[in-house]
XYZ file of C-alpha atoms in Angstrom:
264
model
C 2.621 10.544 -22.962
C 1.598 7.440 -20.987
C 2.550 7.510 -17.295
C 2.527 4.907 -14.523
C 2.340 5.909 -10.843
C 2.242 3.581 -7.838
C 0.964 4.673 -4.418
C 2.723 3.005 -1.483
C 2.231 3.054 2.264
C 1.149 1.241 5.389
C -2.287 -0.178 6.168
C -4.867 2.559 6.695
C -2.714 5.419 5.406
C -5.158 6.268 2.590
C -3.649 4.685 -0.536
C -6.910 3.600 -2.167
C -8.576 6.917 -1.391
C -5.709 8.910 -2.875
C -5.618 6.710 -5.986
C -9.343 7.252 -6.487
C -9.161 11.013 -5.932
C -6.139 11.517 -8.203
C -7.617 9.390 -10.989
C -10.881 11.319 -10.838
C -9.011 14.621 -11.094
C -6.478 13.533 -13.713
C -8.698 11.308 -15.834
C -6.352 8.353 -15.365
C -7.202 4.689 -14.797
C -7.020 3.260 -11.273
C -5.703 -0.222 -10.585
C -6.570 -1.379 -7.085
C -5.295 -4.305 -5.040
C -6.453 -7.759 -6.184
C -9.792 -8.686 -4.662
C -9.564 -12.467 -5.209
C -9.812 -14.410 -1.961
C -6.554 -16.091 -1.029
C -7.375 -19.853 -0.677
C -4.436 -20.251 1.713
C -5.502 -17.640 4.260
C -7.420 -19.962 6.580
C -4.496 -22.388 6.682
C -2.058 -19.494 7.033
C -3.768 -18.053 10.099
C -3.980 -21.533 11.619
C -0.277 -22.247 11.028
C 1.707 -19.302 9.650
C 5.029 -21.107 9.501
C 3.638 -23.895 7.316
C 1.604 -21.754 4.938
C 3.312 -18.351 4.707
C 5.226 -19.269 1.545
C 2.119 -20.533 -0.246
C 0.112 -17.494 0.781
C 2.765 -15.014 -0.359
C 3.202 -16.810 -3.701
C -0.545 -16.429 -4.248
C -0.380 -12.696 -3.516
C 2.664 -12.257 -5.755
C 0.920 -14.091 -8.600
C -2.106 -11.841 -8.389
C 0.068 -8.754 -8.150
C 1.825 -9.873 -11.337
C -1.559 -10.275 -13.011
C -2.313 -6.636 -12.201
C 1.045 -5.675 -13.738
C 0.045 -7.465 -16.936
C -3.212 -5.512 -17.055
C -1.313 -2.256 -16.538
C 1.073 -3.113 -19.372
C -1.838 -3.805 -21.713
C -3.668 -0.597 -20.811
C -2.930 2.174 -23.287
C -3.517 5.195 -21.053
C -1.917 6.559 -17.889
C -2.524 4.612 -14.690
C -2.187 4.827 -10.904
C -1.712 1.599 -8.943
C -2.829 1.029 -5.361
C 0.208 -0.633 -3.684
C 3.119 -1.742 -5.820
C 4.463 -5.214 -6.450
C 7.582 -4.204 -4.533
C 5.721 -3.888 -1.242
C 4.574 -7.519 -1.237
C 8.179 -8.703 -1.069
C 10.042 -5.832 0.564
C 7.541 -5.279 3.358
C 5.109 -8.129 4.012
C 7.078 -11.228 2.971
C 10.169 -9.718 4.603
C 8.211 -9.190 7.808
C 7.075 -12.821 7.835
C 10.697 -13.891 7.515
C 11.855 -11.552 10.283
C 9.083 -12.786 12.581
C 10.097 -16.407 11.996
C 6.947 -17.321 10.067
C 8.856 -18.092 6.836
C 12.033 -20.142 6.916
C 15.172 -18.997 5.131
C 14.921 -21.540 2.308
C 11.365 -20.537 1.431
C 12.139 -16.844 1.805
C 15.178 -17.018 -0.491
C 13.173 -18.977 -3.081
C 10.357 -16.434 -2.882
C 12.745 -13.509 -3.141
C 14.566 -15.011 -6.129
C 11.228 -15.380 -7.913
C 10.268 -11.800 -7.002
C 13.569 -10.358 -8.265
C 13.274 -12.344 -11.493
C 9.738 -11.068 -12.096
C 10.535 -7.436 -11.315
C 13.523 -7.630 -13.650
C 11.110 -8.060 -16.560
C 8.411 -5.511 -15.741
C 8.798 -1.761 -16.323
C 9.311 0.438 -13.269
C 6.753 3.130 -12.407
C 7.457 6.682 -13.474
C 6.803 7.724 -9.869
C 6.092 6.173 -6.478
C 3.983 8.273 -4.109
C 4.891 7.195 -0.585
C 2.324 8.106 2.056
C 4.227 8.439 5.330
C 2.190 8.451 8.549
C 2.839 7.839 12.231
C 1.335 4.833 13.970
C -1.097 7.123 15.789
C -2.492 8.457 12.519
C -2.807 4.933 11.107
C -4.709 3.731 14.179
C -7.157 6.653 13.926
C -7.807 6.090 10.213
C -8.203 2.330 10.592
C -10.679 2.916 13.436
C -12.561 5.484 11.344
C -13.174 3.087 8.438
C -14.171 0.289 10.871
C -13.449 -2.825 8.806
C -14.042 -6.090 10.669
C -10.852 -7.796 9.535
C -8.705 -4.820 10.602
C -9.917 -4.627 14.207
C -7.295 -7.093 15.419
C -4.324 -5.247 13.881
C -2.019 -4.315 16.734
C -0.088 -1.093 17.204
C 3.129 -3.123 17.422
C 2.426 -4.656 14.023
C 1.804 -1.245 12.449
C 5.035 0.059 13.970
C 6.997 -2.888 12.581
C 5.502 -2.430 9.108
C 6.223 1.301 9.291
C 9.877 0.574 10.062
C 10.147 -1.774 7.091
C 8.544 0.851 4.847
C 11.056 3.463 5.980
C 13.977 1.091 5.401
C 12.653 0.175 1.967
C 11.857 3.683 0.735
C 15.174 4.964 2.050
C 16.997 2.584 -0.300
C 14.532 2.670 -3.200
C 16.187 3.917 -6.395
C 14.215 2.309 -9.212
C 12.262 5.498 -9.931
C 11.584 8.939 -8.376
C 9.684 9.039 -5.075
C 7.295 11.724 -3.818
C 6.996 11.407 -0.040
C 3.724 12.829 1.254
C 3.626 13.684 4.999
C 0.218 12.106 5.606
C 0.145 13.199 9.261
C 0.012 16.790 8.029
C -1.841 16.526 4.730
C -5.410 15.221 4.995
C -6.451 15.084 1.351
C -9.919 13.770 2.237
C -10.926 16.511 4.673
C -9.078 19.348 2.932
C -9.413 19.713 -0.871
C -6.503 22.190 -0.830
C -4.233 19.390 0.352
C -5.314 17.249 -2.611
C -4.603 20.185 -4.937
C -1.164 20.448 -3.397
C -0.386 16.767 -3.861
C -1.672 16.857 -7.426
C 0.532 19.812 -8.329
C 3.565 18.154 -6.735
C 2.886 14.910 -8.603
C 2.947 16.839 -11.871
C 6.160 18.584 -10.878
C 7.788 15.397 -9.608
C 7.147 13.706 -12.930
C 9.367 16.399 -14.418
C 11.952 16.068 -11.633
C 11.319 19.230 -9.608
C 9.887 18.340 -6.196
C 11.191 17.841 -2.644
C 9.497 16.992 0.628
C 10.569 20.275 2.210
C 8.692 22.205 -0.484
C 5.571 20.156 0.260
C 5.811 21.062 3.932
C 6.426 24.745 3.117
C 3.282 24.936 1.020
C 1.286 23.039 3.654
C 2.568 25.512 6.248
C 1.434 28.473 4.168
C -1.980 26.846 3.672
C -2.369 26.528 7.442
C -1.361 30.167 7.961
C -3.940 31.231 5.389
C -6.539 29.183 7.258
C -5.666 30.928 10.539
C -5.992 34.335 8.879
C -9.420 33.328 7.575
C -10.718 32.255 11.001
C -9.252 35.304 12.703
C -11.102 37.425 10.161
C -14.491 35.812 10.761
C -14.169 35.606 14.537
C -15.302 39.203 14.933
C -18.322 38.529 12.721
C -19.668 35.682 14.865
C -22.389 37.097 17.129
C -22.643 34.457 19.883
C -20.120 33.718 22.626
C -20.309 29.980 21.959
C -19.661 30.599 18.266
C -16.615 32.726 19.045
C -15.313 29.995 21.367
C -15.622 27.414 18.589
C -13.725 29.632 16.156
C -11.071 30.299 18.816
C -10.670 26.538 19.335
C -10.122 26.052 15.607
C -7.533 28.847 15.577
C -5.639 27.254 18.485
C -5.648 23.870 16.719
C -4.408 25.438 13.477
C -1.649 27.286 15.338
C -0.541 24.023 16.923
C -0.422 22.470 13.467
C 1.670 25.386 12.190
C 4.105 24.869 15.062
C 4.413 21.155 14.241
C 4.990 21.825 10.543
C 7.598 24.449 11.373
C 9.493 22.019 13.567
C 9.460 19.372 10.843
C 10.770 21.875 8.320
C 13.539 22.893 10.696
C 14.491 19.247 11.199
C 14.982 18.837 7.431
C 17.545 21.635 7.255
């Protein structure tokens, strides 16, 4: 049966990477963000208040074009950033920051609500939740020129809008992935975990606490592994490196345990 998943989250959280990894594993088709250059961007950065509406209409139009392609595609798909995020996060932020006046914002939002009333909702939204610190590290790691000027304050504001939006999102089921704790690039087991929870969530079985419980067990297994090999390492420097890894893993276990306790 054909399925449609959208991956949502802040800049640098790993949406495109997760879409690519999941599609490779599941044999689904990936739909990434539009790559067309926005002809209003230069004007927008020169005078945001005058050109924010035009710029956001361009982005919304291209997002709608992606939705049309998804509708025409016969197989299951995963989309990198949903149409909802354009309006609920980025256009909303421009309005809150005073870069889009109320008249333009209400016109934009009316158009957005009209469009989304006609397109089918995803079967699942995967929301990648990460702290500002994690976002800054990942943005720095990928070292894109146009992202070097993104401020921590901006990321924090966008994170807040994401939390407000996802907390009230009811169009379809949501799988929240604690991206501070699950690094699906560095740890294949974490990708396996997310994949299994996606499959379960599509049948209505998953919760965030269960994700954290399984992540916690994975970390405990990792500690047991390193403890086991520590005695097999002949050199002092090698033992010290293993000990450092064990300490880091134990710290991670403590953090996961605290997060689980907070959910109770």
